[in-house]
Amino acid sequence: MATAKFAEIKEFILGQIEIAAWPEHSRVPSENELAEQFGVSRMTARRALQELTEQGILYRTQGVGSFVAALKSQSSLLEIRNIADEIHSRGHAYSARLLQLTELPCPTVVASALGLRRNDPVYFSLIVHLEDNQPLQLEARYVSPRLVPDYVKQDFNQQTPHQYLSFIAPLTEAEHTVEAIWPDDFTCKHLILKKAEPCLRLTRRTFSREGAVSLAYLTSPGSRYRLGGHLNFSLQQN
Amino acid sequence: MATAKFAEIKEFILGQIEIAAWPEHSRVPSENELAEQFGVSRMTARRALQELTEQGILYRTQGVGSFVAALKSQSSLLEIRNIADEIHSRGHAYSARLLQLTELPCPTVVASALGLRRNDPVYFSLIVHLEDNQPLQLEARYVSPRLVPDYVKQDFNQQTPHQYLSFIAPLTEAEHTVEAIWPDDFTCKHLILKKAEPCLRLTRRTFSREGAVSLAYLTSPGSRYRLGGHLNFSLQQN
DNA sequence: ACCACCAACTTGTATATACAACAAAGCTGC
DNA sequence: GCAGCTTTGTTGTATATACAAGTTGGTGGT
């Protein structure tokens, strides 16, 4: 079977919600109506509604009907937002400055994180992300050449490394660490910090189905950056 | 119907996993076997297996069978670990020093976070958490008197506020923010920071079914503290 | 006007059946 | 020995049916 019937019904419903034909809390067709419209049995239509309910897209009440759930907080566990999107979504101008994009001999820490051997070639990029032309984040990223062979050929003024990597290899997992650090001179310079100022450093290791893809150090000044949302973490040995 | 039949089968399977009768990656009975054992139709047994699969308890392969999934990262989104447990689990001695435990007029920020009015009475506790007698975290916490009326009567040398609150009102949700901050003099003093040193501040707002329970500011020196795990966050306006 | 009942419709649970898709083991013929 | 086929058992999809349980709205009696 090309695609399962219940999957087609799910897609139809999702499509209607997507184009806002069916707004929040509006009623969706009943099991029987869907069954008739799609020429399937009630159980099949039911399964589509059921799965959408389990995914939080719909809610149902016995004796009443099925309805479109509120959209908030739809983001899945693995949604990792892109800093460009973040800045755009708060109505500011995003730009980036590419400082470096090369191949390096792999440092020890990076080697163990990406499953490489020390001094193996590894791709490295260094980018400053700016919000309204003010530096907001310094991104240092190591990328596995095996999984992303064309990394160094990309134009990261067009898209962020994160966008590119998500496109090339769908992420299956991400591991984060958050630290408060003392920025070094290099970081101070590129973030235009007049004096030493506490910075938030997010270390992000991402995985695709084939293994560890990249290790990124994202450093932002504490005065301009904050992280929030639903977190699930534990204290780590320092 | 008291409880649905498929729910009973689910409980049976979960029980077997719980008591480790069925270890990770071991096979669970097939749909037909379960159907026979429980005297139900295959579709009913199937549903039990199906739902456990969607919950990540089992995994199934067509043509092969159903198996117990690995337990790792079973922790739900809401598992928030206690600093005492964290320290214990890394083999160090935990202790705490209670600095303050009183009722205060509610500051504006706290009022909006907890759904109170400004200057309404609110409970406040201030505690230093120590690892091997070295200060690791300063915890300032505001607690809703309506939801936790006995908060100020507790002995927080015996258990942490987090333990107590989890016991009193099961948490349904938590909201976190992470910042890198410049510690003030008060914080420096209690964390015994010789010089000003970047600190990680985790702001945690917890909810029970009846509303916002507490707002906690957890401040730790960057040199001694780090957060890690599976995070899901977004950049926030500063 | 109000209450009690009923009819219609909804979702929820359960069953029996059929066939498809897939995997692994075993068997057969070369 | 081994490639290829068959058998068996598993999960996946789909259907038709039946009844339970809950909500809503209408109908009719008082």
CSV table of C-alpha atoms in Angstrom, one decimal, chain A residues 4-193:
chain,number,residue,atom,x,y,z
A,4,ALA,CA,-2.3,4.0,4.6
A,5,LYS,CA,-5.8,5.3,4.4
A,6,PHE,CA,-5.9,6.6,8.0
A,7,ALA,CA,-2.7,8.5,7.2
A,8,GLU,CA,-4.4,10.2,4.3
A,9,ILE,CA,-7.2,11.3,6.5
A,10,LYS,CA,-4.8,12.6,9.1
A,11,GLU,CA,-3.0,14.6,6.4
A,12,PHE,CA,-6.3,16.0,5.2
A,13,ILE,CA,-7.2,17.2,8.7
A,14,LEU,CA,-3.7,18.6,9.3
A,15,GLY,CA,-4.0,20.4,6.0
A,16,GLN,CA,-7.3,22.1,7.0
A,17,ILE,CA,-5.8,23.2,10.3
A,18,GLU,CA,-2.6,24.4,8.6
A,19,ILE,CA,-4.5,26.7,6.2
A,20,ALA,CA,-6.6,27.8,9.1
A,21,ALA,CA,-9.8,26.5,7.5
A,22,TRP,CA,-10.5,24.9,10.8
A,23,PRO,CA,-9.5,27.3,13.5
A,24,GLU,CA,-8.8,26.4,17.2
A,25,HIS,CA,-11.6,24.8,19.0
A,26,SER,CA,-13.7,24.4,15.9
A,27,ARG,CA,-15.4,21.2,15.3
A,28,VAL,CA,-13.9,18.6,13.0
A,29,PRO,CA,-16.1,16.0,11.2
A,30,SER,CA,-17.3,13.1,13.3
A,31,GLU,CA,-16.0,9.6,12.8
A,32,ASN,CA,-19.1,8.7,10.8
A,33,GLU,CA,-18.8,11.8,8.5
A,34,LEU,CA,-15.2,11.2,7.8
A,35,ALA,CA,-15.9,7.5,7.2
A,36,GLU,CA,-18.5,8.4,4.6
A,37,GLN,CA,-16.5,11.2,2.9
A,38,PHE,CA,-13.4,9.0,2.5
A,39,GLY,CA,-15.3,5.9,1.8
A,40,VAL,CA,-13.7,4.0,4.7
A,41,SER,CA,-15.1,2.2,7.8
A,42,ARG,CA,-15.7,4.1,10.9
A,43,MET,CA,-12.8,2.4,12.7
A,44,THR,CA,-10.4,3.7,10.1
A,45,ALA,CA,-11.6,7.3,10.4
A,46,ARG,CA,-11.6,6.8,14.1
A,47,ARG,CA,-7.9,5.9,14.0
A,48,ALA,CA,-7.0,9.1,12.3
A,49,LEU,CA,-8.8,11.2,14.9
A,50,GLN,CA,-7.4,9.1,17.6
A,51,GLU,CA,-3.8,9.5,16.6
A,52,LEU,CA,-4.2,13.2,16.1
A,53,THR,CA,-5.6,13.4,19.6
A,54,GLU,CA,-2.6,11.5,21.0
A,55,GLN,CA,-0.4,14.0,19.2
A,56,GLY,CA,-2.2,16.9,20.9
A,57,ILE,CA,-3.6,18.2,17.6
A,58,LEU,CA,-7.2,17.5,18.5
A,59,TYR,CA,-9.2,16.9,21.7
A,60,ARG,CA,-12.3,14.9,21.9
A,61,THR,CA,-15.2,14.6,24.3
A,62,GLN,CA,-17.5,11.6,24.4
A,63,GLY,CA,-20.9,12.4,23.3
A,64,VAL,CA,-19.9,15.8,21.9
A,65,GLY,CA,-17.3,15.6,19.2
A,66,SER,CA,-13.8,16.2,18.1
A,67,PHE,CA,-12.2,19.7,18.1
A,68,VAL,CA,-9.0,21.4,17.1
A,69,ALA,CA,-6.7,21.9,20.1
A,70,ALA,CA,-5.0,25.2,20.9
A,71,LEU,CA,-1.8,25.5,19.0
A,72,LYS,CA,0.5,26.7,21.8
A,73,SER,CA,3.5,24.7,22.7
A,74,GLN,CA,3.3,22.4,19.7
A,75,SER,CA,7.0,22.3,19.6
A,76,SER,CA,8.3,18.8,19.9
A,77,LEU,CA,11.2,17.9,22.2
A,78,LEU,CA,13.6,18.0,19.3
A,79,GLU,CA,12.7,21.4,17.9
A,80,ILE,CA,15.8,23.4,18.2
A,81,ARG,CA,15.2,26.9,17.1
A,82,ASN,CA,17.6,28.7,14.9
A,83,ILE,CA,18.9,32.0,16.1
A,84,ALA,CA,18.0,33.7,12.9
A,85,ASP,CA,14.4,32.6,13.3
A,86,GLU,CA,14.4,33.7,16.9
A,87,ILE,CA,15.6,37.1,16.1
A,88,HIS,CA,13.2,37.5,13.2
A,89,SER,CA,10.3,36.3,15.3
A,90,ARG,CA,11.0,39.1,17.8
A,91,GLY,CA,10.9,41.6,15.0
A,92,HIS,CA,14.5,42.5,14.7
A,93,ALA,CA,17.0,42.4,11.9
A,94,TYR,CA,19.3,39.3,11.7
A,95,SER,CA,22.6,39.3,10.1
A,96,ALA,CA,25.8,37.2,10.4
A,97,ARG,CA,29.5,37.6,9.9
A,98,LEU,CA,31.5,34.7,8.9
A,99,LEU,CA,34.9,34.8,10.5
A,100,GLN,CA,36.3,31.4,9.6
A,101,LEU,CA,35.4,28.3,7.6
A,102,THR,CA,38.2,25.8,7.3
A,103,GLU,CA,39.4,22.3,7.9
A,104,LEU,CA,41.4,21.7,11.1
A,105,PRO,CA,43.1,18.9,12.8
A,106,CYS,CA,40.7,17.7,15.4
A,107,PRO,CA,41.2,18.7,19.0
A,108,THR,CA,40.9,16.0,21.6
A,109,VAL,CA,37.6,17.2,23.1
A,110,VAL,CA,36.0,17.5,19.7
A,111,ALA,CA,37.3,14.1,18.7
A,112,SER,CA,35.6,12.3,21.5
A,113,ALA,CA,32.4,14.3,21.0
A,114,LEU,CA,32.1,13.5,17.3
A,115,GLY,CA,33.6,10.0,17.4
A,116,LEU,CA,36.7,11.0,15.5
A,117,ARG,CA,40.4,10.5,16.2
A,118,ARG,CA,42.6,13.3,17.4
A,119,ASN,CA,44.1,15.3,14.5
A,120,ASP,CA,41.7,13.7,12.0
A,121,PRO,CA,40.5,16.5,9.7
A,122,VAL,CA,37.4,18.2,11.0
A,123,TYR,CA,35.4,21.1,9.6
A,124,PHE,CA,35.3,24.3,11.7
A,125,SER,CA,33.2,27.4,11.3
A,126,LEU,CA,33.2,30.6,13.3
A,127,ILE,CA,30.3,33.0,13.0
A,128,VAL,CA,29.0,36.1,14.8
A,129,HIS,CA,25.3,36.4,14.8
A,130,LEU,CA,24.0,40.0,15.0
A,131,GLU,CA,20.7,41.4,16.0
A,132,ASP,CA,20.1,44.8,14.6
A,133,ASN,CA,23.8,44.9,13.9
A,134,GLN,CA,24.7,44.3,17.5
A,135,PRO,CA,26.7,41.1,18.1
A,136,LEU,CA,24.5,38.6,20.0
A,137,GLN,CA,26.2,35.3,19.7
A,138,LEU,CA,29.5,33.8,18.8
A,139,GLU,CA,29.1,30.4,17.2
A,140,ALA,CA,32.1,28.1,17.0
A,141,ARG,CA,31.2,24.8,15.4
A,142,TYR,CA,32.9,21.6,14.6
A,143,VAL,CA,31.3,19.3,12.0
A,144,SER,CA,32.0,15.8,11.1
A,145,PRO,CA,33.4,15.6,7.5
A,146,ARG,CA,32.2,12.1,7.1
A,147,LEU,CA,28.5,13.0,7.7
A,148,VAL,CA,28.6,16.4,6.1
A,149,PRO,CA,31.3,16.4,3.4
A,150,ASP,CA,30.2,19.7,1.7
A,151,TYR,CA,30.1,21.8,4.9
A,152,VAL,CA,33.1,24.0,3.9
A,153,LYS,CA,31.6,24.7,0.5
A,154,GLN,CA,28.5,26.4,1.9
A,155,ASP,CA,27.8,30.1,2.0
A,156,PHE,CA,26.9,30.9,5.5
A,157,ASN,CA,26.0,34.4,4.8
A,158,GLN,CA,22.9,32.9,3.1
A,159,GLN,CA,21.8,30.4,5.7
A,160,THR,CA,23.0,29.5,9.2
A,161,PRO,CA,25.0,26.4,9.8
A,162,HIS,CA,22.1,25.1,11.8
A,163,GLN,CA,19.7,25.5,8.9
A,164,TYR,CA,22.1,23.8,6.6
A,165,LEU,CA,22.7,20.9,8.9
A,166,SER,CA,19.0,20.4,9.6
A,167,PHE,CA,18.5,20.3,5.8
A,168,ILE,CA,21.3,17.8,5.1
A,169,ALA,CA,20.8,15.5,8.0
A,170,PRO,CA,17.6,15.5,10.0
A,171,LEU,CA,18.4,15.7,13.6
A,172,THR,CA,17.3,12.9,15.8
A,173,GLU,CA,18.8,14.0,19.1
A,174,ALA,CA,20.5,16.9,20.7
A,175,GLU,CA,22.5,17.2,23.9
A,176,HIS,CA,23.0,20.5,25.6
A,177,THR,CA,25.1,22.0,28.3
A,178,VAL,CA,24.7,25.4,29.7
A,179,GLU,CA,27.5,27.3,31.5
A,180,ALA,CA,28.2,30.7,32.8
A,181,ILE,CA,31.7,31.6,31.7
A,182,TRP,CA,34.2,34.3,31.7
A,183,PRO,CA,34.7,35.3,28.1
A,184,ASP,CA,38.3,35.2,26.8
A,185,ASP,CA,39.8,38.2,24.9
A,186,PHE,CA,38.9,36.7,21.6
A,187,THR,CA,35.2,36.4,22.5
A,188,CYS,CA,35.2,39.8,24.1
A,189,LYS,CA,36.5,41.3,20.9
A,190,HIS,CA,34.0,39.7,18.6
A,191,LEU,CA,31.0,40.3,20.9
A,192,ILE,CA,32.2,43.9,21.4
A,193,LEU,CA,32.1,43.6,25.2
